[in-house]
Every structure is written in C-alpha cells, then in structure tokens.
CSV table of C-alpha atoms in Angstrom, one decimal:
chain,number,residue,atom,x,y,z
A,814,MET,CA,13.0,43.5,-6.8
A,815,THR,CA,16.2,43.2,-4.8
A,816,ASP,CA,19.1,41.0,-5.6
A,817,GLN,CA,18.2,38.8,-2.6
A,818,GLN,CA,14.7,38.4,-3.9
A,819,ASN,CA,16.0,37.4,-7.3
A,820,ASN,CA,18.3,34.9,-5.6
A,821,TYR,CA,15.4,33.5,-3.6
A,822,SER,CA,13.2,33.2,-6.7
A,823,GLY,CA,15.9,31.2,-8.5
A,824,ALA,CA,16.3,28.9,-5.5
A,825,LEU,CA,12.6,28.3,-5.3
A,826,ALA,CA,12.5,27.5,-9.0
A,827,VAL,CA,15.1,24.8,-8.5
A,828,LEU,CA,13.5,23.4,-5.4
A,829,THR,CA,10.2,22.8,-7.3
A,830,SER,CA,12.0,19.9,-9.1
A,831,LEU,CA,12.3,18.1,-5.8
A,832,PHE,CA,8.7,18.5,-5.0
A,833,PHE,CA,7.8,17.1,-8.4
A,834,ILE,CA,10.0,14.0,-8.2
A,835,TRP,CA,9.0,12.9,-4.7
A,836,GLY,CA,5.3,13.4,-5.6
A,837,PHE,CA,5.8,11.3,-8.7
A,838,LEU,CA,7.5,8.5,-6.7
A,839,THR,CA,5.0,8.5,-3.9
A,840,SER,CA,1.9,8.2,-6.2
A,841,LEU,CA,3.4,5.2,-8.0
A,842,ASN,CA,2.7,3.3,-4.9
A,843,ASP,CA,-1.0,3.5,-5.7
A,844,ILE,CA,-0.3,1.6,-8.9
A,845,LEU,CA,2.1,-0.9,-7.4
A,846,ILE,CA,-0.3,-1.9,-4.6
A,847,PRO,CA,-2.9,-3.5,-6.9
A,848,HIS,CA,-0.2,-5.0,-9.0
A,849,LEU,CA,1.7,-6.6,-6.1
A,850,LYS,CA,-1.6,-7.6,-4.5
A,851,ALA,CA,-2.5,-9.6,-7.6
A,852,VAL,CA,1.0,-11.0,-8.3
A,853,PHE,CA,1.5,-12.2,-4.7
A,854,THR,CA,-2.2,-13.0,-4.1
A,855,LEU,CA,-2.4,-10.7,-1.0
A,856,ASN,CA,-5.4,-9.6,1.0
A,857,TYR,CA,-5.9,-5.8,1.6
A,858,THR,CA,-4.1,-5.8,4.9
A,859,GLN,CA,-1.0,-7.5,3.4
A,860,ALA,CA,-1.1,-5.2,0.4
A,861,MET,CA,-1.1,-2.1,2.6
A,862,LEU,CA,2.2,-3.2,4.0
A,863,VAL,CA,3.6,-1.3,1.0
A,864,GLN,CA,2.4,2.0,2.4
A,865,PHE,CA,3.3,0.8,5.9
A,866,CYS,CA,7.0,0.3,5.0
A,867,PHE,CA,7.1,3.4,2.8
A,868,PHE,CA,5.7,5.8,5.4
A,869,ALA,CA,7.2,4.1,8.4
A,870,ALA,CA,10.5,5.5,7.0
A,871,TYR,CA,9.2,9.0,7.8
A,872,PHE,CA,8.7,8.0,11.5
A,873,VAL,CA,12.1,6.2,11.8
A,874,MET,CA,14.2,8.7,9.8
A,875,SER,CA,12.6,12.2,10.2
A,876,VAL,CA,14.0,13.3,13.5
A,877,PRO,CA,17.5,12.1,12.7
A,878,CYS,CA,17.2,13.9,9.3
A,879,GLY,CA,16.1,17.0,11.1
A,880,TYR,CA,19.3,17.0,13.2
A,881,LEU,CA,21.4,16.2,10.1
A,882,VAL,CA,19.9,19.2,8.2
A,883,ASP,CA,20.6,21.4,11.3
A,884,ARG,CA,24.2,20.3,11.3
A,885,VAL,CA,25.2,20.2,7.6
A,886,GLY,CA,22.6,22.5,6.0
A,887,TYR,CA,19.8,22.3,3.5
A,888,LYS,CA,21.9,21.7,0.3
A,889,PRO,CA,24.0,18.8,1.5
A,890,GLY,CA,20.8,17.2,3.0
A,891,ILE,CA,19.1,17.5,-0.4
A,892,ILE,CA,22.1,15.8,-2.2
A,893,VAL,CA,22.2,12.9,0.3
A,894,GLY,CA,18.4,12.5,0.1
A,895,LEU,CA,18.5,12.2,-3.7
A,896,THR,CA,21.3,9.7,-3.5
A,897,VAL,CA,19.5,7.4,-1.0
A,898,ALA,CA,16.3,7.6,-2.9
A,899,GLY,CA,18.1,6.6,-6.1
A,900,GLY,CA,19.5,3.6,-4.2
A,901,GLY,CA,16.0,2.6,-3.2
A,902,CYS,CA,14.9,2.7,-6.8
A,903,LEU,CA,17.7,0.3,-7.8
A,904,LEU,CA,16.5,-2.2,-5.2
A,905,PHE,CA,13.3,-2.7,-7.2
A,906,TYR,CA,15.4,-4.5,-9.9
A,907,PRO,CA,16.4,-7.6,-7.7
A,908,ALA,CA,13.1,-7.6,-5.9
A,909,ALA,CA,11.2,-8.1,-9.2
A,910,ALA,CA,13.8,-10.5,-10.5
A,911,LEU,CA,13.6,-12.7,-7.4
A,912,HIS,CA,9.9,-12.4,-7.1
A,913,ALA,CA,10.4,-11.5,-3.4
A,914,TYR,CA,7.7,-9.4,-1.6
A,915,PRO,CA,9.9,-8.7,1.5
A,916,LEU,CA,12.6,-7.3,-0.8
A,917,PHE,CA,10.0,-5.0,-2.4
A,918,LEU,CA,9.0,-3.8,1.1
A,919,THR,CA,12.7,-3.1,1.8
A,920,ALA,CA,13.0,-1.1,-1.4
A,921,PHE,CA,10.0,1.0,-0.4
A,922,PHE,CA,11.6,1.7,3.0
A,923,VAL,CA,15.0,2.8,1.5
A,924,LEU,CA,13.3,4.9,-1.2
A,925,ALA,CA,11.1,6.7,1.4
A,926,SER,CA,14.1,7.3,3.6
A,927,GLY,CA,15.7,9.4,0.9
A,928,ILE,CA,12.4,11.2,0.3
A,929,THR,CA,12.1,11.9,4.0
A,930,LEU,CA,15.5,13.7,4.0
A,931,LEU,CA,14.3,15.7,1.0
A,932,GLN,CA,11.1,16.7,2.8
A,933,VAL,CA,12.9,17.7,6.0
A,934,ALA,CA,15.4,19.9,4.1
A,935,ALA,CA,13.2,21.3,1.3
A,936,ASN,CA,9.9,22.2,3.2
A,937,PRO,CA,11.4,24.5,5.8
A,938,TYR,CA,13.8,25.9,3.2
A,939,VAL,CA,10.9,27.1,1.2
A,940,THR,CA,9.2,28.7,4.3
A,941,VAL,CA,12.3,30.8,5.1
A,942,LEU,CA,13.0,32.0,1.5
A,943,GLY,CA,10.8,35.1,1.6
A,944,ASN,CA,8.2,37.0,3.6
A,945,PRO,CA,7.1,35.0,6.7
A,946,ASP,CA,3.5,36.2,6.2
A,947,THR,CA,3.3,34.5,2.8
A,948,ALA,CA,5.0,31.3,3.8
A,949,SER,CA,1.8,29.2,3.5
A,950,SER,CA,1.2,30.6,0.0
A,951,ARG,CA,4.8,30.0,-1.0
A,952,LEU,CA,4.8,26.4,0.2
A,953,THR,CA,1.4,25.8,-1.4
A,954,LEU,CA,2.9,26.9,-4.7
A,955,THR,CA,5.8,24.5,-4.5
A,956,GLN,CA,3.5,21.8,-3.3
A,957,ALA,CA,1.5,22.4,-6.5
A,958,PHE,CA,4.4,21.0,-8.4
A,959,ASN,CA,4.5,18.1,-6.1
A,960,SER,CA,0.9,17.5,-7.1
A,961,LEU,CA,1.9,17.7,-10.8
A,962,GLY,CA,4.2,14.7,-10.1
A,963,THR,CA,1.5,12.8,-8.3
A,964,THR,CA,-0.9,13.5,-11.2
A,965,ILE,CA,1.5,12.2,-13.9
A,966,GLY,CA,2.8,9.3,-11.8
A,967,PRO,CA,-0.3,7.1,-11.8
A,968,TYR,CA,-0.9,7.5,-15.5
A,969,PHE,CA,2.7,6.7,-16.2
A,970,GLY,CA,2.6,3.7,-13.9
A,971,SER,CA,-0.7,2.4,-15.4
A,972,LEU,CA,0.7,2.4,-18.9
A,973,LEU,CA,3.9,0.6,-18.0
A,974,ILE,CA,3.2,-1.5,-14.8
A,975,LEU,CA,-0.5,-2.4,-15.3
A,976,ALA,CA,-0.2,-2.8,-19.1
A,977,THR,CA,-0.2,-6.6,-18.7
A,978,ALA,CA,-3.1,-8.1,-16.7
A,979,VAL,CA,-2.0,-10.3,-13.8
A,980,LYS,CA,-2.9,-13.9,-14.2
A,981,THR,CA,-5.1,-15.7,-11.7
A,982,SER,CA,-3.9,-18.7,-9.7
A,983,ALA,CA,-5.9,-21.0,-11.9
A,984,GLU,CA,-4.4,-19.5,-15.1
A,985,LEU,CA,-0.9,-19.9,-13.7
A,986,ALA,CA,-1.5,-23.5,-12.8
A,987,SER,CA,-2.2,-24.2,-16.4
A,988,PHE,CA,1.2,-22.8,-17.6
A,989,ASN,CA,4.1,-25.1,-18.4
A,990,ALA,CA,7.5,-24.2,-17.1
A,991,GLU,CA,8.5,-22.2,-20.1
A,992,GLN,CA,5.3,-20.2,-20.2
A,993,LEU,CA,5.6,-19.5,-16.5
A,994,SER,CA,9.2,-18.3,-16.9
A,995,VAL,CA,8.2,-15.9,-19.7
A,996,TYR,CA,5.2,-14.6,-17.8
A,997,GLN,CA,7.3,-13.9,-14.6
A,998,ALA,CA,10.0,-12.2,-16.6
A,999,ALA,CA,7.4,-9.9,-18.2
A,1000,GLU,CA,5.9,-9.0,-14.8
A,1001,ALA,CA,9.4,-8.3,-13.4
A,1002,ALA,CA,10.4,-6.1,-16.4
A,1003,ALA,CA,7.2,-4.1,-15.9
A,1004,VAL,CA,8.5,-2.9,-12.6
A,1005,GLN,CA,12.3,-3.0,-13.2
A,1006,GLN,CA,12.6,-0.7,-16.2
A,1007,PRO,CA,10.5,2.3,-14.8
A,1008,TYR,CA,12.5,2.3,-11.5
A,1009,LEU,CA,15.8,2.0,-13.3
A,1010,TRP,CA,14.9,5.2,-15.2
A,1011,LEU,CA,13.8,6.9,-12.0
A,1012,ALA,CA,17.1,6.0,-10.3
A,1013,ALA,CA,19.0,7.6,-13.1
A,1014,VAL,CA,17.0,10.8,-12.8
A,1015,LEU,CA,17.6,10.9,-9.0
A,1016,PHE,CA,21.3,10.4,-9.3
A,1017,GLY,CA,21.4,13.1,-12.1
A,1018,LEU,CA,19.5,15.6,-9.8
A,1019,ALA,CA,22.0,14.9,-7.0
A,1020,ALA,CA,24.8,15.8,-9.4
A,1021,VAL,CA,23.0,19.0,-10.5
A,1022,PHE,CA,22.5,20.1,-6.9
A,1023,ALA,CA,26.1,19.4,-6.0
A,1024,PHE,CA,27.2,22.1,-8.5
A,1025,LEU,CA,24.4,24.6,-7.9
A,1026,LYS,CA,24.9,27.7,-5.8
A,1027,LEU,CA,21.9,28.1,-3.4
A,1028,PRO,CA,21.5,31.0,-1.0
A,1029,ALA,CA,22.6,30.3,2.6
A,1030,VAL,CA,19.8,31.1,5.0
A,1031,THR,CA,19.4,30.6,8.8
A,1032,ALA,CA,17.1,27.8,9.8
A,1033,THR,CA,14.3,29.9,11.2
A,1034,ALA,CA,10.6,29.4,11.0
A,1035,PRO,CA,8.0,31.9,9.8
A,1036,ALA,CA,7.9,34.5,12.4
A,1037,ALA,CA,4.7,35.0,14.2
A,1038,SER,CA,2.8,38.2,13.4
A,1039,ALA,CA,2.1,40.9,16.1
A,1040,GLY,CA,-1.1,39.2,17.2
A,1041,ALA,CA,0.2,35.7,17.2
A,1042,MET,CA,0.4,33.9,20.6
A,1043,ALA,CA,3.8,32.3,20.0
A,1044,GLU,CA,5.9,30.6,22.6
A,1045,PRO,CA,9.1,32.3,23.7
A,1046,GLU,CA,12.2,31.8,21.5
A,1047,ALA,CA,14.0,30.5,24.6
A,1048,ALA,CA,11.8,27.4,24.9
A,1049,ALA,CA,13.9,24.3,25.5
A,1050,SER,CA,12.3,22.2,22.8
A,1051,ALA,CA,9.9,22.4,19.9
A,1052,TRP,CA,7.6,20.1,21.8
A,1053,ARG,CA,6.8,23.1,24.0
A,1054,PHE,CA,4.8,24.7,21.1
A,1055,PRO,CA,1.1,23.6,21.2
A,1056,LEU,CA,0.4,24.4,17.6
A,1057,LEU,CA,3.3,22.2,16.6
A,1058,VAL,CA,2.1,19.2,18.7
A,1059,LEU,CA,-1.5,19.5,17.4
A,1060,GLY,CA,-0.1,20.2,13.9
A,1061,ALA,CA,1.9,16.9,14.0
A,1062,LEU,CA,-1.3,15.0,14.7
A,1063,ALA,CA,-3.0,16.9,11.9
A,1064,ILE,CA,-0.2,15.9,9.5
A,1065,PHE,CA,-0.5,12.3,10.8
A,1066,VAL,CA,-4.2,12.1,9.9
A,1067,TYR,CA,-4.0,14.2,6.8
A,1068,VAL,CA,-1.3,12.1,5.2
A,1069,GLY,CA,-3.0,8.9,6.4
A,1070,GLY,CA,-6.4,9.8,5.0
A,1071,GLU,CA,-5.0,11.0,1.7
A,1072,VAL,CA,-2.8,8.0,1.2
A,1073,ALA,CA,-5.5,5.6,2.3
A,1074,ILE,CA,-7.9,6.9,-0.3
A,1075,GLY,CA,-5.3,6.8,-3.1
A,1076,SER,CA,-4.2,3.3,-2.1
A,1077,PHE,CA,-7.7,1.9,-2.4
A,1078,LEU,CA,-8.8,3.8,-5.5
A,1079,VAL,CA,-7.9,1.2,-8.1
A,1080,ASN,CA,-9.7,-1.6,-6.3
A,1081,PHE,CA,-12.6,0.6,-5.3
A,1082,LEU,CA,-13.2,1.8,-8.9
A,1083,GLY,CA,-12.9,-1.8,-10.1
A,1084,GLN,CA,-16.0,-2.9,-8.1
A,1085,ALA,CA,-19.0,-3.7,-10.3
A,1086,ASP,CA,-21.4,-1.3,-8.4
A,1087,ILE,CA,-19.0,1.6,-8.5
A,1088,ALA,CA,-17.3,1.8,-11.9
A,1089,GLY,CA,-16.4,-1.7,-12.9
A,1090,LEU,CA,-13.1,-0.7,-14.5
A,1091,THR,CA,-10.0,-2.8,-15.3
A,1092,GLU,CA,-6.9,-2.1,-13.2
A,1093,GLN,CA,-5.3,-0.1,-16.0
A,1094,GLU,CA,-8.4,2.0,-16.6
A,1095,ALA,CA,-8.9,2.6,-12.9
A,1096,GLY,CA,-5.2,3.4,-12.5
A,1097,LYS,CA,-5.5,6.2,-15.1
A,1098,LEU,CA,-8.4,7.7,-13.1
A,1099,VAL,CA,-6.2,7.9,-10.0
A,1100,SER,CA,-4.5,10.8,-11.8
A,1101,PHE,CA,-7.7,12.8,-11.5
A,1102,TYR,CA,-7.6,12.4,-7.7
A,1103,TRP,CA,-4.0,13.7,-7.5
A,1104,GLY,CA,-4.7,16.2,-10.3
A,1105,GLY,CA,-7.4,17.8,-8.2
A,1106,ALA,CA,-4.8,18.5,-5.5
A,1107,MET,CA,-2.6,20.1,-8.2
A,1108,VAL,CA,-5.3,22.4,-9.5
A,1109,GLY,CA,-6.3,23.4,-5.9
A,1110,ARG,CA,-2.8,24.2,-4.9
A,1111,PHE,CA,-2.2,26.6,-7.9
A,1112,ILE,CA,-5.5,28.3,-7.0
A,1113,GLY,CA,-4.7,28.2,-3.2
A,1114,ALA,CA,-1.2,29.8,-3.8
A,1115,VAL,CA,-3.0,32.9,-4.9
A,1116,ALA,CA,-6.2,32.8,-2.8
A,1117,MET,CA,-4.4,32.2,0.5
A,1118,ARG,CA,-2.6,35.6,0.2
A,1119,LYS,CA,-6.0,37.0,1.2
A,1120,VAL,CA,-7.6,34.2,3.1
A,1121,HIS,CA,-6.6,33.2,6.7
A,1122,PRO,CA,-4.9,29.7,6.5
A,1123,GLY,CA,-6.9,28.4,9.4
A,1124,LYS,CA,-10.2,29.3,7.8
A,1125,ALA,CA,-9.1,27.8,4.5
A,1126,LEU,CA,-8.2,24.6,6.3
A,1127,ILE,CA,-11.6,24.4,8.0
A,1128,PHE,CA,-13.5,24.8,4.7
A,1129,ASN,CA,-11.4,22.2,2.7
A,1130,ALA,CA,-11.5,19.7,5.5
A,1131,LEU,CA,-15.3,19.8,5.9
A,1132,CYS,CA,-15.8,19.6,2.1
A,1133,ALA,CA,-13.5,16.5,2.0
A,1134,ALA,CA,-15.4,14.8,4.9
A,1135,GLY,CA,-18.7,15.4,3.1
A,1136,LEU,CA,-17.4,14.0,-0.2
A,1137,VAL,CA,-16.0,10.9,1.5
A,1138,GLY,CA,-19.3,10.4,3.3
A,1139,LEU,CA,-21.1,10.6,-0.1
A,1140,ALA,CA,-18.8,8.1,-1.6
A,1141,MET,CA,-19.6,5.7,1.2
A,1142,LEU,CA,-23.4,6.0,0.7
A,1143,ALA,CA,-23.7,6.3,-3.0
A,1144,ASP,CA,-22.7,4.1,-5.9
A,1145,GLY,CA,-21.9,4.3,-9.6
A,1146,ARG,CA,-20.9,7.7,-11.1
A,1147,VAL,CA,-21.8,9.6,-7.9
A,1148,ALA,CA,-19.5,7.6,-5.7
A,1149,THR,CA,-16.7,7.7,-8.4
A,1150,VAL,CA,-16.8,11.5,-8.8
A,1151,ALA,CA,-17.2,12.1,-5.1
A,1152,ILE,CA,-14.1,10.1,-4.1
A,1153,LEU,CA,-12.0,11.6,-6.9
A,1154,ALA,CA,-13.1,15.1,-5.9
A,1155,VAL,CA,-11.6,14.7,-2.5
A,1156,GLY,CA,-8.2,15.4,-4.1
A,1157,LEU,CA,-9.3,19.0,-4.8
A,1158,CYS,CA,-10.0,19.5,-1.1
A,1159,ASN,CA,-6.7,17.9,-0.1
A,1160,SER,CA,-4.8,20.6,-2.1
A,1161,ILE,CA,-3.9,23.2,0.5
A,1162,MET,CA,-3.9,21.0,3.6
A,1163,PHE,CA,-0.3,19.7,3.9
A,1164,PRO,CA,1.5,23.0,3.2
A,1165,THR,CA,-1.0,25.0,5.3
A,1166,ILE,CA,-0.7,22.6,8.3
A,1167,PHE,CA,3.1,22.5,8.0
A,1168,SER,CA,3.6,26.3,7.9
A,1169,LEU,CA,1.0,26.9,10.7
A,1170,ALA,CA,2.7,24.3,12.9
A,1171,LEU,CA,6.1,25.9,12.4
A,1172,THR,CA,4.9,29.4,13.3
A,1173,GLY,CA,7.2,31.0,15.9
A,1174,LEU,CA,9.6,28.1,16.4
A,1175,GLY,CA,12.7,30.2,15.5
A,1176,SER,CA,15.8,28.2,16.2
A,1177,HIS,CA,13.8,25.1,16.8
A,1178,THR,CA,12.7,24.9,13.2
A,1179,GLY,CA,14.9,22.0,12.3
A,1180,GLN,CA,13.6,19.9,15.2
A,1181,GLY,CA,10.0,21.0,14.4
A,1182,SER,CA,10.3,20.1,10.8
A,1183,GLY,CA,11.6,16.6,11.8
A,1184,ILE,CA,8.7,16.1,14.2
A,1185,LEU,CA,6.2,17.1,11.5
A,1186,CYS,CA,7.8,14.9,8.9
A,1187,SER,CA,7.9,12.0,11.4
A,1188,ALA,CA,4.1,12.4,11.7
A,1189,ILE,CA,3.9,11.4,8.0
A,1190,VAL,CA,3.9,7.9,9.5
A,1191,GLY,CA,0.2,8.3,9.4
A,1192,GLY,CA,0.5,7.2,5.8
A,1193,ALA,CA,1.8,3.9,7.1
A,1194,LEU,CA,-0.7,3.2,9.9
A,1195,ILE,CA,-4.0,4.6,8.6
A,1196,PRO,CA,-4.1,2.8,5.3
A,1197,LEU,CA,-3.2,-0.4,7.2
A,1198,LEU,CA,-6.1,0.3,9.6
A,1199,GLN,CA,-8.4,0.9,6.6
A,1200,GLY,CA,-7.1,-2.4,5.1
A,1201,LEU,CA,-8.2,-4.3,8.2
A,1202,PHE,CA,-11.7,-2.8,8.0
A,1203,ALA,CA,-11.8,-3.4,4.2
A,1204,ASP,CA,-11.1,-7.1,4.7
A,1205,ARG,CA,-14.1,-7.2,7.2
A,1206,ILE,CA,-16.7,-4.7,6.1
A,1207,GLY,CA,-15.7,-4.0,2.5
A,1208,ILE,CA,-13.7,-1.2,0.8
A,1209,GLN,CA,-16.6,1.3,0.6
A,1210,TYR,CA,-17.6,1.4,4.3
A,1211,ALA,CA,-14.0,1.3,5.3
A,1212,PHE,CA,-13.7,4.9,4.0
A,1213,PHE,CA,-15.1,6.0,7.4
A,1214,VAL,CA,-11.4,6.0,8.5
A,1215,PRO,CA,-10.3,9.0,6.3
A,1216,LEU,CA,-13.6,10.7,7.0
A,1217,LEU,CA,-12.7,10.9,10.7
A,1218,CYS,CA,-9.2,12.2,9.7
A,1219,TYR,CA,-10.7,15.2,7.9
A,1220,LEU,CA,-12.9,16.1,10.8
A,1221,TYR,CA,-9.9,16.4,13.1
A,1222,ILE,CA,-8.1,18.6,10.5
A,1223,ALA,CA,-11.2,20.9,10.5
A,1224,TYR,CA,-10.8,21.2,14.3
A,1225,TYR,CA,-7.1,22.1,13.9
A,1226,GLY,CA,-7.9,24.8,11.4
A,1227,LYS,CA,-10.4,26.2,13.9
A,1228,ARG,CA,-7.8,26.2,16.7
A,1229,CYS,CA,-5.2,28.0,14.5
A,1230,ALA,CA,-7.8,30.6,13.3
A,1231,ARG,CA,-8.4,31.4,16.9
A,1232,GLN,CA,-4.8,31.6,18.1
A,1233,LEU,CA,-3.1,33.2,15.1
A,1234,ARG,CA,-3.7,36.4,13.2
A,1235,PHE,CA,-1.8,36.8,9.9
A,1236,ASN,CA,-1.2,40.0,7.9
A,1237,THR,CA,-3.1,39.5,4.6
A,1238,ASP,CA,-2.7,43.0,3.3
C-alpha cells in the first residue's frame, strides 16, 4: 500500500465520525415528532413541519454550500458545518423553556443548515479519496456508519425524550398552577439536556478537525469508465449532465420516502390493529428500521465491488416497494415487520444514487454535489404530503406516497445500468 493510500485510509476513518453524528441527529427527528405532536396537540400535517423545516434547509443552503466548498475547500467547510450544527442544537434549550413550537422549527432549520454543509463537503470528499471505480462501495461503507448513528439515535431519544408520557388536554386541565409548572419543566428538560450534550460533541469535533491534517485533493468526481457515456468536461454547467438531473430527482424521492416512513413509524406502530405499542416502545423499534439500513450498507460495501450499482439499485427499490405495499394491505405483525424491513432495502440507495449522479462531472463536482444535496428537500415535502393524506385517509393507506418513490428509483437504476458500464474486476 502506498503512502497516499495510507493517507486516504486515515482521512476516511476520520470522516466516518461525521457520517455517524449527522445520522444520529437526523434520526432523533423521528422521536421528537410524536413528542411535539402530543405536547402541542398537532395534527399530522402540522407535526410534519418538523421535517419540512429540517429538510428545507438542504434546498435553501445546499447550492451556496457547494460554492463555499469549491472556494474554501473540504476541511474548512466541515469545520463551519459542525459549528453551525452545534449552534442549532443550542437553540433547542430556549425553545423547550419557552414552550414555543415556531422556535423549535427554527432550531431544526439551523441544525440542518450545518448538516447540509457537512454533507456537501464530506460526500464528494469520500468519492475522490481512492479508485473511481469503487466510489459507490467506498461511499456505501461510510454511509454504513451514518446508519449506525440513525440506529442508535431513536433508542437514545426514546429513553430520554419519550420516558415521560405526554399528558392529554383533559389531564392538563385538572392540574393546578404548581403541578402544571412542574410538568412543563420536566417536558422541557427531556429535550434540553440531550441537545446540550450534542452541541458539546459538535463543537468538540469542530475543534478536532481544526487541528487535523487531511489530504488535499482536487474536487473531481468519479471518472467515467471507458464504456460510460459521459458528457464532455467542457460542459458549461452540471445541469448539462442527464444522469445528474435524473439523479437529483432520485435523491428527492429517496430521502422523502425514507424520511416519511421513519416519521410515521411511532404513530403507525401505536395503532391498535398494527402493534398497539406505547410511544416509548414504538420509538425503540424505530432503531430496527434504521438498523436494517446499517446492516445492508456493510453488506453492500462488499457486494457492490462485484455488482453493477444500477442493478443493485433496481433490486433494492423493487423490494422496498413490495414491502411498503404489504404494510399497507396487512396488519399486526406482518405489517410491522414489513415496514421495518424497508430499512434494509434503503441501505445502498443514497450512496449509490449519489455516486452514479456524479459520474463524469469532473470540475463541476462541487456544483453537482450542491444540486444533489439540495434535492434532499424531498425530506421536507414528501412527509408533509404524506401527512396531508394521513389526516384524510389514515396513516396506513398514506404509505402509497413512499411506494411511488421507490418505483421511480427502480427506473433510475435501470437508466444507469443501460448508460454506464463499471469495471468490477
């Protein structure tokens, strides 16, 4: 192994901490949504404003972040991203103390703005640190640690945030002033303390990255192989690359579908005809949904060295669509297992779509990465759309929304399998 490869291996090891922490933070939304829904007596559409504000930050901030990374480099972008995310975590303290839902939504937006910058910097950084032909495998491996964070996050949140059952309006009406004050303080502390700890971790990571020496690499995408039908390097804009444009839509529906399912899991599993679980018990099961993605990514990191990424995408997307359909039609344990198993199918989708969409962009990689990350706004719009349907036709049938998302992803995989040929030797 060369010195450069050793250098790259060390950098990749350090970058996995970023994938872990933003996965942990993102999955906590699935626990805060039912908590805030109960605390503020929201309907499903109103509760999904959490995801709307969180993922809207990707749309608003991703392209500017792409230009920032192109200008200042990967490492400074990572440091700024960690600092902004830490500031977002600090905002949860006054939001809980003041019992203000709009301030919670603001905190989610600021937190996600920092995570957006981390995504824009770290994802393409991983793709260029090594052999272009194994970029999908390499990004899948680092995303596996992202899934480790999303697996631990809901369990952690359930123990701390959902430990105390939220009182109903009737129960609150029976409280005197002192009892109400004690109850509200306990509910606020359940949110404040975990996010103060997370802010400390983020600021600490920013300090660590400030002192680390990371390899300087040129912002180039995975080069297309000999058989790839790539656009010329001299293209005026990343928007001229068809696989990028279609890939941005695939990222949009993938993130939207994955987030929508996760956002509704606690309430779905709490229904009497599904699992009839308490919020805390259901919250712990959310870890199995994200844990499936973690297991699948570790497996995919190895398997995709021999399997064409487009074909793997088709297979996983069709399996996910089938499982969502089963969860819509069944009840009890079958519906529970089916919807949780979708996480396993999600495993390789994001890194595979991301690396396929960046193929052949060359000097437009920063812009392309910004476009792809802005497409993560699907996590804002699709859960909100599913919330509108859930308020009208119920949670179970509203899952037709992510089902359609997975069908498009299968189409994108087919398009990539036709257009690109990768060296899997």
